[in-house]
JSON list of C-alpha atoms in Angstrom, two decimals:
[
{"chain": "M", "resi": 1, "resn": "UNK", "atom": "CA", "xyz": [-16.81, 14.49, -15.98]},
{"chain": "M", "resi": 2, "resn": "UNK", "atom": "CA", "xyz": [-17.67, 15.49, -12.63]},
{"chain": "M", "resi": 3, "resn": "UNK", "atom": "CA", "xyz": [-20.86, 14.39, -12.89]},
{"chain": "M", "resi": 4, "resn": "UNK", "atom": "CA", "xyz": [-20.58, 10.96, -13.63]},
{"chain": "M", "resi": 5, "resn": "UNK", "atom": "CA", "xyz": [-18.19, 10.15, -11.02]},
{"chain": "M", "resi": 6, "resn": "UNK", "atom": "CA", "xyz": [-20.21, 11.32, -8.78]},
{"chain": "M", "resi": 7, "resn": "UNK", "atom": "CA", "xyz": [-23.17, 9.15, -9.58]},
{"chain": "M", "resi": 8, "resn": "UNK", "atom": "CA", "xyz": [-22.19, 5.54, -8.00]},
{"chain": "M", "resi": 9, "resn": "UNK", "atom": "CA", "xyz": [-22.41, 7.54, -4.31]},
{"chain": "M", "resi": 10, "resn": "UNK", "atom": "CA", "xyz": [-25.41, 9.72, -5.31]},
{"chain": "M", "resi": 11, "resn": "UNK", "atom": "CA", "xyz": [-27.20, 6.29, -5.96]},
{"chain": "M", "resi": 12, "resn": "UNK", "atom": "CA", "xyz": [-26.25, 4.94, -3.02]},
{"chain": "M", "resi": 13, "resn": "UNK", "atom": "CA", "xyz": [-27.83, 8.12, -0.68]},
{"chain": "M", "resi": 14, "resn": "UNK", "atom": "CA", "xyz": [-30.94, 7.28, -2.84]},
{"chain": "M", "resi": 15, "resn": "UNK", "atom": "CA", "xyz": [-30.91, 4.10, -3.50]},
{"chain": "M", "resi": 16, "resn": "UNK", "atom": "CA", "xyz": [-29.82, 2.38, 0.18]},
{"chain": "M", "resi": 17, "resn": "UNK", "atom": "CA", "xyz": [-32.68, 2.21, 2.91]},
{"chain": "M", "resi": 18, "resn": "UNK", "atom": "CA", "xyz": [-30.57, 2.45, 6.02]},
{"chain": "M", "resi": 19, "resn": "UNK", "atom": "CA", "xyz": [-28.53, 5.48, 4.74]},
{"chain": "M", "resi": 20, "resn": "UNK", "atom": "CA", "xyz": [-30.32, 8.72, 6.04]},
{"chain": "M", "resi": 21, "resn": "UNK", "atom": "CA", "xyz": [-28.95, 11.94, 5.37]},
{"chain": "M", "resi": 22, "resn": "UNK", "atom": "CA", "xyz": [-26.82, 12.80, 8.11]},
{"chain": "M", "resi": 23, "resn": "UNK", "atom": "CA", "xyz": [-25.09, 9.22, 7.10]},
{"chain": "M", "resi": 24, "resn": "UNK", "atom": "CA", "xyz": [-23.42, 11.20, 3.97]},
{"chain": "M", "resi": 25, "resn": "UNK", "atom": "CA", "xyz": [-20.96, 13.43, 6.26]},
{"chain": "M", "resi": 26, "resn": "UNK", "atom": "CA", "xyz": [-20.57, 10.36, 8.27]},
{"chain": "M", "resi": 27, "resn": "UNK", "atom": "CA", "xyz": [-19.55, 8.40, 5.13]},
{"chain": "M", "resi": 28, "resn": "UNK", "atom": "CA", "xyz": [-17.72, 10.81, 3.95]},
{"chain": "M", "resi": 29, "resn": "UNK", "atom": "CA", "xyz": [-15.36, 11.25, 7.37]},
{"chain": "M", "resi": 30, "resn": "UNK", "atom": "CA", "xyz": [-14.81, 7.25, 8.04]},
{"chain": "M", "resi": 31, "resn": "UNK", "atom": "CA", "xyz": [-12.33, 6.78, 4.56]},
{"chain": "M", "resi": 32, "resn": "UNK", "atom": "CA", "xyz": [-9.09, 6.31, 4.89]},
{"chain": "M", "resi": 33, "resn": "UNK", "atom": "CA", "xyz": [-7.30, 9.45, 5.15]},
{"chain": "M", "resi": 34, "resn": "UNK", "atom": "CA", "xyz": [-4.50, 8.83, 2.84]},
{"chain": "M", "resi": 35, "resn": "UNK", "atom": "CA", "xyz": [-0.85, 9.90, 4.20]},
{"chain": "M", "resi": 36, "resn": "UNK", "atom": "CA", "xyz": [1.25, 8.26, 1.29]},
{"chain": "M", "resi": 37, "resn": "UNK", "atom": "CA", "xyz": [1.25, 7.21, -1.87]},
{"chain": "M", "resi": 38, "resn": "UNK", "atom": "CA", "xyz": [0.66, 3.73, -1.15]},
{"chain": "M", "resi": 39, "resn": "UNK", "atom": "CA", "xyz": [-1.41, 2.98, 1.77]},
{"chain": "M", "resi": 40, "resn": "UNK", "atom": "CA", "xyz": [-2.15, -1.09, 2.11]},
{"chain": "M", "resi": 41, "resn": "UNK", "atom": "CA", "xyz": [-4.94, -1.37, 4.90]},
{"chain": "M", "resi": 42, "resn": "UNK", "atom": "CA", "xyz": [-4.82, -5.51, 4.50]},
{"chain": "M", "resi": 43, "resn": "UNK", "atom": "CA", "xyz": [-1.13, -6.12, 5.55]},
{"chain": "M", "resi": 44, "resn": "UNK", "atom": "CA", "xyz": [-0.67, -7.92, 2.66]},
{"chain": "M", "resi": 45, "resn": "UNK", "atom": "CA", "xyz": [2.18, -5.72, 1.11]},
{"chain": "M", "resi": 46, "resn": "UNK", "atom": "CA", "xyz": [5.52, -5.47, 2.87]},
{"chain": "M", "resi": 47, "resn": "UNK", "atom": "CA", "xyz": [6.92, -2.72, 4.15]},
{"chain": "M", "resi": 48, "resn": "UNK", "atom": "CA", "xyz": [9.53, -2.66, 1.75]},
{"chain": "M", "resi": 49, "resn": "UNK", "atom": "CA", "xyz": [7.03, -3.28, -1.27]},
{"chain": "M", "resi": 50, "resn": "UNK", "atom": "CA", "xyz": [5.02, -0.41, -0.22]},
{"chain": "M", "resi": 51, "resn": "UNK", "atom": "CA", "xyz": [7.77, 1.73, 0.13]},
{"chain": "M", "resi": 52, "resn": "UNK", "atom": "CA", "xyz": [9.11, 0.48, -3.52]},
{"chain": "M", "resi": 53, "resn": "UNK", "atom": "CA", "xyz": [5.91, 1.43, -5.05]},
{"chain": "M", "resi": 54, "resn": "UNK", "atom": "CA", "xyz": [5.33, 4.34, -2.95]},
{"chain": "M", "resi": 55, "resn": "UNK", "atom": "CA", "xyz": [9.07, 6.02, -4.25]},
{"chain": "M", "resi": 56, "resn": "UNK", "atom": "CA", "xyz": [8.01, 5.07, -7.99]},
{"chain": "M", "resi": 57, "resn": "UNK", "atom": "CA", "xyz": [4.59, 7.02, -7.55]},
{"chain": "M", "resi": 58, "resn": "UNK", "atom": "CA", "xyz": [6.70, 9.79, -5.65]},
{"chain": "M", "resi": 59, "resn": "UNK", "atom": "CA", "xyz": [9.08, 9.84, -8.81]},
{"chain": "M", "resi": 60, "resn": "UNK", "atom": "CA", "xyz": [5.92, 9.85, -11.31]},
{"chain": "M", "resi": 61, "resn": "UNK", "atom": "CA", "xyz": [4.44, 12.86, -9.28]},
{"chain": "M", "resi": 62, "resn": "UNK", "atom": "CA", "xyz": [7.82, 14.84, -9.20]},
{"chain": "M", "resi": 63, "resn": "UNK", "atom": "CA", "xyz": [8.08, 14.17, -12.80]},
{"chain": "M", "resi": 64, "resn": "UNK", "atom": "CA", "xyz": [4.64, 15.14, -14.06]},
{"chain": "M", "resi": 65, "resn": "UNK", "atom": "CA", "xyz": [2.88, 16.96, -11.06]},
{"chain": "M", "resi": 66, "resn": "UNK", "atom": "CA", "xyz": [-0.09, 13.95, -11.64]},
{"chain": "M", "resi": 67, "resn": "UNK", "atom": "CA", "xyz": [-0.70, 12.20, -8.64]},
{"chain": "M", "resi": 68, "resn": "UNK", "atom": "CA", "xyz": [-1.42, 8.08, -8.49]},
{"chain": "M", "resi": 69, "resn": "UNK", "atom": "CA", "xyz": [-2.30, 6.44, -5.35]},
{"chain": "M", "resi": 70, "resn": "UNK", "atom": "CA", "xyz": [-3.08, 3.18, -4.62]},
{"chain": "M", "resi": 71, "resn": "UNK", "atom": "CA", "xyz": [-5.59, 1.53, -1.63]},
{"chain": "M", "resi": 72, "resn": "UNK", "atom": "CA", "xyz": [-5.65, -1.92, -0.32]},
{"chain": "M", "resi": 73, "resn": "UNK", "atom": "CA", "xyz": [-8.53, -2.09, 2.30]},
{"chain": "M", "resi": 74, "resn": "UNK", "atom": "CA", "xyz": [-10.04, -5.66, 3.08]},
{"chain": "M", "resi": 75, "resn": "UNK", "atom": "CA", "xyz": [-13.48, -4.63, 2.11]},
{"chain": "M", "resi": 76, "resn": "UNK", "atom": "CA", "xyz": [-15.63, -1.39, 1.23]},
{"chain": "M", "resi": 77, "resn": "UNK", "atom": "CA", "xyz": [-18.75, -2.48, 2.56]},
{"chain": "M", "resi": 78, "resn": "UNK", "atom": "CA", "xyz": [-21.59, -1.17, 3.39]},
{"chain": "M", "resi": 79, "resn": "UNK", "atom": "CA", "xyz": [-20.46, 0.89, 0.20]},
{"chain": "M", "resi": 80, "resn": "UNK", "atom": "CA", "xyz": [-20.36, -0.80, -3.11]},
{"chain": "M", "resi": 81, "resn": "UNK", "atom": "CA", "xyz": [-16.56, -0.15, -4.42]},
{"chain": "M", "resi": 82, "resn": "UNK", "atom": "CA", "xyz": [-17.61, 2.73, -6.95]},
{"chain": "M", "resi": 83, "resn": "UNK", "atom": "CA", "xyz": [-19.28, 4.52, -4.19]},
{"chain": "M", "resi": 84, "resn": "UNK", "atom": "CA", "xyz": [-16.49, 3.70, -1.67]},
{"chain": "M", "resi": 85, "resn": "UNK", "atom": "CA", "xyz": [-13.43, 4.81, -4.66]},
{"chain": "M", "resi": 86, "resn": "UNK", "atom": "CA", "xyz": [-15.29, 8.49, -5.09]},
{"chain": "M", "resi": 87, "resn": "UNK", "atom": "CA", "xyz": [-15.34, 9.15, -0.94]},
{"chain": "M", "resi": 88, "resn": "UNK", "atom": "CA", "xyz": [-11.95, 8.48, -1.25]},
{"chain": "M", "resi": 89, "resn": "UNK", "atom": "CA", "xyz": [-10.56, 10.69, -3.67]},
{"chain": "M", "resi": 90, "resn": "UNK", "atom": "CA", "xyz": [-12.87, 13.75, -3.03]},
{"chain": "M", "resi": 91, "resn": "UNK", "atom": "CA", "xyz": [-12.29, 13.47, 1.07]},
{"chain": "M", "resi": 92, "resn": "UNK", "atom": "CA", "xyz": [-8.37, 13.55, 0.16]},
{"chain": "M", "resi": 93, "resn": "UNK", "atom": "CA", "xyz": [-8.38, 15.60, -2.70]},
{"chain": "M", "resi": 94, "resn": "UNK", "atom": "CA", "xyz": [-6.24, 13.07, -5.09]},
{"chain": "M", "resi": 95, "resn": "UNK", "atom": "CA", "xyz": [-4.65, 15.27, -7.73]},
{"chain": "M", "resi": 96, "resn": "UNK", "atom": "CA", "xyz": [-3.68, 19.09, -8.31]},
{"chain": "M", "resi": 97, "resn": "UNK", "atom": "CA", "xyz": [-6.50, 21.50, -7.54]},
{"chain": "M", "resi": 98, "resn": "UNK", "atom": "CA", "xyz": [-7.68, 23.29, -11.40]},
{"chain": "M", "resi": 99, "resn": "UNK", "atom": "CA", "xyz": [-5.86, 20.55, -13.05]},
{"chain": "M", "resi": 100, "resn": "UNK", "atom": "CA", "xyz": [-7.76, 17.15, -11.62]},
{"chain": "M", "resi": 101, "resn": "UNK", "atom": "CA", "xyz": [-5.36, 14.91, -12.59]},
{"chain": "M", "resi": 102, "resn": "UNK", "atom": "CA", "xyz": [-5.33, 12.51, -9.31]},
{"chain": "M", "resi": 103, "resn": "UNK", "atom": "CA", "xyz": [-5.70, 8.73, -10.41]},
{"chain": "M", "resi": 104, "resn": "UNK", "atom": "CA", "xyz": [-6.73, 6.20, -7.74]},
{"chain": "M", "resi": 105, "resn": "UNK", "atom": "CA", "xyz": [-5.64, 2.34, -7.68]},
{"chain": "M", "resi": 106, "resn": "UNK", "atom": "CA", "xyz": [-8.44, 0.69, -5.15]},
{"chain": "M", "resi": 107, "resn": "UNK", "atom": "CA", "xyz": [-8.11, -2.67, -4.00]},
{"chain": "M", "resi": 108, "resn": "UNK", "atom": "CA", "xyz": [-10.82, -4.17, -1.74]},
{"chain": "M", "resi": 109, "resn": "UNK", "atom": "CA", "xyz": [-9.42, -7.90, -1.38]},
{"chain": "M", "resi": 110, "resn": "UNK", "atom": "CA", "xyz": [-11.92, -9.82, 0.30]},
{"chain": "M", "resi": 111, "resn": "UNK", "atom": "CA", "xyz": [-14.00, -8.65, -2.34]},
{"chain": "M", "resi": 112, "resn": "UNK", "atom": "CA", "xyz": [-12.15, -9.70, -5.25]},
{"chain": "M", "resi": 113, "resn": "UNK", "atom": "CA", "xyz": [-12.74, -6.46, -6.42]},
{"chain": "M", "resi": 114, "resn": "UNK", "atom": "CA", "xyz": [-10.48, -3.93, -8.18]},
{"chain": "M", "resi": 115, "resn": "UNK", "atom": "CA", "xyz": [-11.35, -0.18, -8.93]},
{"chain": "M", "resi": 116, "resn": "UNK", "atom": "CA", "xyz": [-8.85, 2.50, -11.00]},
{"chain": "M", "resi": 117, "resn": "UNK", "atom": "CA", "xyz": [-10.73, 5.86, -10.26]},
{"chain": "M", "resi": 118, "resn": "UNK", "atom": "CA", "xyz": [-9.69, 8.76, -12.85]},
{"chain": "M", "resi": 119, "resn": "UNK", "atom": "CA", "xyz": [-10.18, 12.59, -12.52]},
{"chain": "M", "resi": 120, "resn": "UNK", "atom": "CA", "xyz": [-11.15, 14.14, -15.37]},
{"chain": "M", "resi": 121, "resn": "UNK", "atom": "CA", "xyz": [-7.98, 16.28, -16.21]},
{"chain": "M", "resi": 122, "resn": "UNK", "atom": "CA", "xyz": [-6.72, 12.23, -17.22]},
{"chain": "M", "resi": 123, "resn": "UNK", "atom": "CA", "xyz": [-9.92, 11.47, -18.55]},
{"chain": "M", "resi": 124, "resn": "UNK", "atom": "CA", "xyz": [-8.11, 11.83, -22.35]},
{"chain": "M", "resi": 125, "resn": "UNK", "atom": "CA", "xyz": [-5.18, 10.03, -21.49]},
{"chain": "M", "resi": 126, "resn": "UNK", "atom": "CA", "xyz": [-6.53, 7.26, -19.28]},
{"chain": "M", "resi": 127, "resn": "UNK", "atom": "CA", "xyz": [-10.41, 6.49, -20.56]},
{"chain": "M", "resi": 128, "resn": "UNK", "atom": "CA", "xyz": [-12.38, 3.94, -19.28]},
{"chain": "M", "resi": 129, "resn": "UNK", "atom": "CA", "xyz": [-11.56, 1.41, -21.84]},
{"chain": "M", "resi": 130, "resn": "UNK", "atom": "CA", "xyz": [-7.87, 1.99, -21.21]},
{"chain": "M", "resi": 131, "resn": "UNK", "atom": "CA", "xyz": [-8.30, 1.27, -17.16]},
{"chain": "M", "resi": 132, "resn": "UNK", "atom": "CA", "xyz": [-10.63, -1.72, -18.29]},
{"chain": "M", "resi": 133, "resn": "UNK", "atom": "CA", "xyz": [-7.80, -3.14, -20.04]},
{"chain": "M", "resi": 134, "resn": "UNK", "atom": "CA", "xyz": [-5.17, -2.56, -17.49]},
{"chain": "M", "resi": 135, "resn": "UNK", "atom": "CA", "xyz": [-7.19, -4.49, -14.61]},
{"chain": "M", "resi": 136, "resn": "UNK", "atom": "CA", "xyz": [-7.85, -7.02, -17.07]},
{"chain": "M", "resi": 137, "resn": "UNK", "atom": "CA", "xyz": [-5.06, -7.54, -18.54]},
{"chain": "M", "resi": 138, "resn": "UNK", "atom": "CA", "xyz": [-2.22, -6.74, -16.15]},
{"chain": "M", "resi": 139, "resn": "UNK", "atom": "CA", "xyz": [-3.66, -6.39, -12.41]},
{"chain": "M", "resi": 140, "resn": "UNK", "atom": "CA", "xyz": [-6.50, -9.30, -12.22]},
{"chain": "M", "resi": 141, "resn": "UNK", "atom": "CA", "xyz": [-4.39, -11.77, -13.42]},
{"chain": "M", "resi": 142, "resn": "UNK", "atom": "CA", "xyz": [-1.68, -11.37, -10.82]},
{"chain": "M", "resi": 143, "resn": "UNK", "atom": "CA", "xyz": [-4.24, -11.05, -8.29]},
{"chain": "M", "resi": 144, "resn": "UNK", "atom": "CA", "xyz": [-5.90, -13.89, -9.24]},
{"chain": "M", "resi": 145, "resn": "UNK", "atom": "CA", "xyz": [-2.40, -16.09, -8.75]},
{"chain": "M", "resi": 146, "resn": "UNK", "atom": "CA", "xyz": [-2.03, -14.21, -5.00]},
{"chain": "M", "resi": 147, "resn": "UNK", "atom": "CA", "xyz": [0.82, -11.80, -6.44]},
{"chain": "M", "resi": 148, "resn": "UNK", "atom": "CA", "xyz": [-0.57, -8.53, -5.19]},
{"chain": "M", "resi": 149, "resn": "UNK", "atom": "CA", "xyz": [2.51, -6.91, -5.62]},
{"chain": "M", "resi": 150, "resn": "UNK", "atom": "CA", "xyz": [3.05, -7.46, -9.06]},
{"chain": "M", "resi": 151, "resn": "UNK", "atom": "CA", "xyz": [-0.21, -6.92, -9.75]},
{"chain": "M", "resi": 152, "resn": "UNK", "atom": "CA", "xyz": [-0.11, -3.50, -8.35]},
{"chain": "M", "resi": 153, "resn": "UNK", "atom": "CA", "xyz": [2.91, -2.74, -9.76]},
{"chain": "M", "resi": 154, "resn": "UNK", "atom": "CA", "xyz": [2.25, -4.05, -13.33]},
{"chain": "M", "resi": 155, "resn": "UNK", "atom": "CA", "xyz": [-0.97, -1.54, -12.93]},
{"chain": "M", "resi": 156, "resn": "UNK", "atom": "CA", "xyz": [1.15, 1.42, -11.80]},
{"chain": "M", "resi": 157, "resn": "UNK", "atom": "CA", "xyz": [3.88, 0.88, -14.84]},
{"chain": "M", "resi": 158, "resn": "UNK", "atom": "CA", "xyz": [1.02, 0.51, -17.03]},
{"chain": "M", "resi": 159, "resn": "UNK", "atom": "CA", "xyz": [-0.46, 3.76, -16.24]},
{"chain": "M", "resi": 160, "resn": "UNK", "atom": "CA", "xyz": [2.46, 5.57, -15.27]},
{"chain": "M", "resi": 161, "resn": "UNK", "atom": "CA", "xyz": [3.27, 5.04, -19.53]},
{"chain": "M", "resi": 162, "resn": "UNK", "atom": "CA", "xyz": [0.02, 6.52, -20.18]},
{"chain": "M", "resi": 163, "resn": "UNK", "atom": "CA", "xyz": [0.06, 9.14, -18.22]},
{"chain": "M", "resi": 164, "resn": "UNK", "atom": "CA", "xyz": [3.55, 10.21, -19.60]},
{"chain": "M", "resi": 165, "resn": "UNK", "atom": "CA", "xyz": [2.01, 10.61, -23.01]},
{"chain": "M", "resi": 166, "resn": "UNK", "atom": "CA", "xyz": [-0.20, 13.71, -21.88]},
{"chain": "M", "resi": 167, "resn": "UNK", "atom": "CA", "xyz": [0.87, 17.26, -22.00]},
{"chain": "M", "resi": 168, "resn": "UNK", "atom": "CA", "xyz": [0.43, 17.82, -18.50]},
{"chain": "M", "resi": 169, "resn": "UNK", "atom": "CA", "xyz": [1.27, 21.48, -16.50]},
{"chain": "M", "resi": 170, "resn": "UNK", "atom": "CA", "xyz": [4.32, 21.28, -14.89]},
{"chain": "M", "resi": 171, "resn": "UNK", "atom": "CA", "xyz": [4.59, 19.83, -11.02]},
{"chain": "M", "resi": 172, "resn": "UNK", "atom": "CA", "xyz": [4.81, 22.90, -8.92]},
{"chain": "M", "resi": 173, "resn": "UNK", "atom": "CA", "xyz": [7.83, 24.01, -6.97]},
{"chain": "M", "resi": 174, "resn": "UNK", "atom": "CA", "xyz": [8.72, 22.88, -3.35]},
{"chain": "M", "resi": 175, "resn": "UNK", "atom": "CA", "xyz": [5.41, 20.85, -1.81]},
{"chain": "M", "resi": 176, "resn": "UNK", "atom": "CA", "xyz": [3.52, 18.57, -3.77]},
{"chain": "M", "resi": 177, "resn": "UNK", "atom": "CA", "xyz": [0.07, 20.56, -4.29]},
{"chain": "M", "resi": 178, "resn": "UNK", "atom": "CA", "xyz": [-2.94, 18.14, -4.24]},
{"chain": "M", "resi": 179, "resn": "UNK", "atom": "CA", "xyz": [-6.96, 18.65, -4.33]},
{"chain": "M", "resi": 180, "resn": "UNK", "atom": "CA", "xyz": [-9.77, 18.23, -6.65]},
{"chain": "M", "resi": 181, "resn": "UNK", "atom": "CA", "xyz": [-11.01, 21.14, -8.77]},
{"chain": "M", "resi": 182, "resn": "UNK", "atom": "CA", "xyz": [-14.48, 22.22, -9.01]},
{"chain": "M", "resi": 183, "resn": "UNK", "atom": "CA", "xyz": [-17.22, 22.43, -6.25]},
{"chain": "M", "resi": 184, "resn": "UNK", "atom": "CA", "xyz": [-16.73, 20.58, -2.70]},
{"chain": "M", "resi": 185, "resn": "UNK", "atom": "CA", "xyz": [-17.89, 17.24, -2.44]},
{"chain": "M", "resi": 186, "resn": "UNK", "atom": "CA", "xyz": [-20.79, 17.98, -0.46]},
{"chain": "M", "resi": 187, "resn": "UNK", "atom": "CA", "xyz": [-21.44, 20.67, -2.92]},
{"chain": "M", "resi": 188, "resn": "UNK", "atom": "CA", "xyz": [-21.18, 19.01, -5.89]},
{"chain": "M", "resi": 189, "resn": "UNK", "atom": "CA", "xyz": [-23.68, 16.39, -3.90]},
{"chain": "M", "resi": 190, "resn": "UNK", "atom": "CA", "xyz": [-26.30, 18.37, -3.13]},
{"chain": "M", "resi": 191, "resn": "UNK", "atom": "CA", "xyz": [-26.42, 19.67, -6.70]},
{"chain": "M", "resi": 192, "resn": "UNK", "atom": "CA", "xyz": [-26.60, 16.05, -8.46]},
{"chain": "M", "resi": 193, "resn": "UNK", "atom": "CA", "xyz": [-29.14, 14.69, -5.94]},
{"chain": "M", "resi": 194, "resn": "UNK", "atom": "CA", "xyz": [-31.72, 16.49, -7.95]},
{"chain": "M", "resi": 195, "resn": "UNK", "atom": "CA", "xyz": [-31.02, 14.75, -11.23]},
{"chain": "M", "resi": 196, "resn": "UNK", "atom": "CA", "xyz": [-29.73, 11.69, -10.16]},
{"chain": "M", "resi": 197, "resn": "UNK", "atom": "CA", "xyz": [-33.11, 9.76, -9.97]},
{"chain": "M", "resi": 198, "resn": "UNK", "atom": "CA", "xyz": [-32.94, 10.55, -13.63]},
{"chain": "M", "resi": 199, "resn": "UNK", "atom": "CA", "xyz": [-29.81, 8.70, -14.04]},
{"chain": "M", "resi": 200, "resn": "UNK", "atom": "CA", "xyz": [-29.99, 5.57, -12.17]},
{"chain": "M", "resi": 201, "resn": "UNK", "atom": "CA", "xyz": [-30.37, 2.81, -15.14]},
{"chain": "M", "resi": 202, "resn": "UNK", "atom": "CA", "xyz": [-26.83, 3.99, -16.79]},
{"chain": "M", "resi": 203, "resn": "UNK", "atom": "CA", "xyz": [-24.79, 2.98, -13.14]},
{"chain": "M", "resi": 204, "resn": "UNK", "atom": "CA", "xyz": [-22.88, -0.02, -13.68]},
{"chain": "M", "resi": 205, "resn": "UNK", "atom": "CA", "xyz": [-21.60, -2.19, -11.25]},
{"chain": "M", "resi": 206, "resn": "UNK", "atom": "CA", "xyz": [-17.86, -3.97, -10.88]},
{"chain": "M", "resi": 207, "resn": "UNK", "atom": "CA", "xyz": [-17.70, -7.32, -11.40]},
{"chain": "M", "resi": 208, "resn": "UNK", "atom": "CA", "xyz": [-15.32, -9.36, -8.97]},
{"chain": "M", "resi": 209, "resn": "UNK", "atom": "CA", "xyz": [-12.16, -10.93, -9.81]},
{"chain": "M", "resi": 210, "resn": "UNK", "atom": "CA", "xyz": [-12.93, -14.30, -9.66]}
]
């Protein structure tokens, strides 16, 4: 739930020595602020691959009202990529507010590292085993040979299927509506700060594609 994806970031406002407080709005305001569907930081796509997967996520979001982006950025440091993937999605409000169904490809290339970030109204359809598999078994591997767009796009297909296999409210009428349900991020921050201490030994950490 809402809780758990926001524990990678509350560990790092604990956990990190040179991250005061007033670092967490900062944090929060230097992401990406995400225009498209497909936003590729790196300049490793071309334009016309990023507009080819950006029309098929356009299609999937007309279709189904879900929204699935995907982020190339070179690297997500200072931030470990958990941390880095939440920021993301909660400072531009992937998915329909009330519904949460945003889903969140994140590349970070020069650090080998891969991150599929769910919300919680996909959290049925799309569980953590099922995004383990995908990045194992169709993104890394293209990745791994250099083929960034077909690893991309192999991930997209392969949750685009799964995501048309849930009962979903219908997309609403004229503009695409978009933001997380619940509290604010800060919000929802300042409320799991005071448990997260607690929770520290179950955070897990992404292993690189090597």
């Amino acid at each position: 739930m809402m809780l758990r994806r926001l524990l990678p970031l509350l560990a790092m406002v604990l956990l990190s020595p040179t991250l005061p407080w007033p670092g967490v709005a900062h944090a929060v305001d230097a992401v990406p602020k995400l225009t498209r569907h497909v936003t590729d930081l790196t300049g490793t796509l071309t334009p016309a691959q990023v507009d080819q997967l950006d029309a098929k996520l356009v299609a999937l979001e007309k279709a189904k009202g879900a929204q699935l982006v995907v982020l190339m950025v070179n690297t997500t440091q200072p931030q470990d990529i958990d941390s880095y993937s939440l920021a993301v999605v909660e400072a531009n409000k992937v998915g329909r507010k009330g519904v949460d169904d945003g889903i969140m490809l994140l590349v970070a290339k020069n650090d080998r590292q891969d991150r599929i970030e769910v919300g919680y109204g996909l959290e049925g359809a799309v569980p953590d085993a099922a995004t383990a598999s995908i990045r194992r078994e169709f993104i890394e591997p293209r990745f791994k040979a250099g083929d960034f767009y077909g690893g991309i796009n192999a991930g997209i297909d392969a949750l685009t299927g799964l995501i048309n296999g849930e009962p979903l409210p219908p997309p609403a009428q004229g503009a695409q509506a978009r933001g997380h349900t619940g509290n604010s991020f800060q919000s929802s921050l300042v409320i799991g700060l005071f448990i997260a201490m607690f929770l520290r030994s179950m955070l897990g950490s992404t292993k690189a594609w090597i």
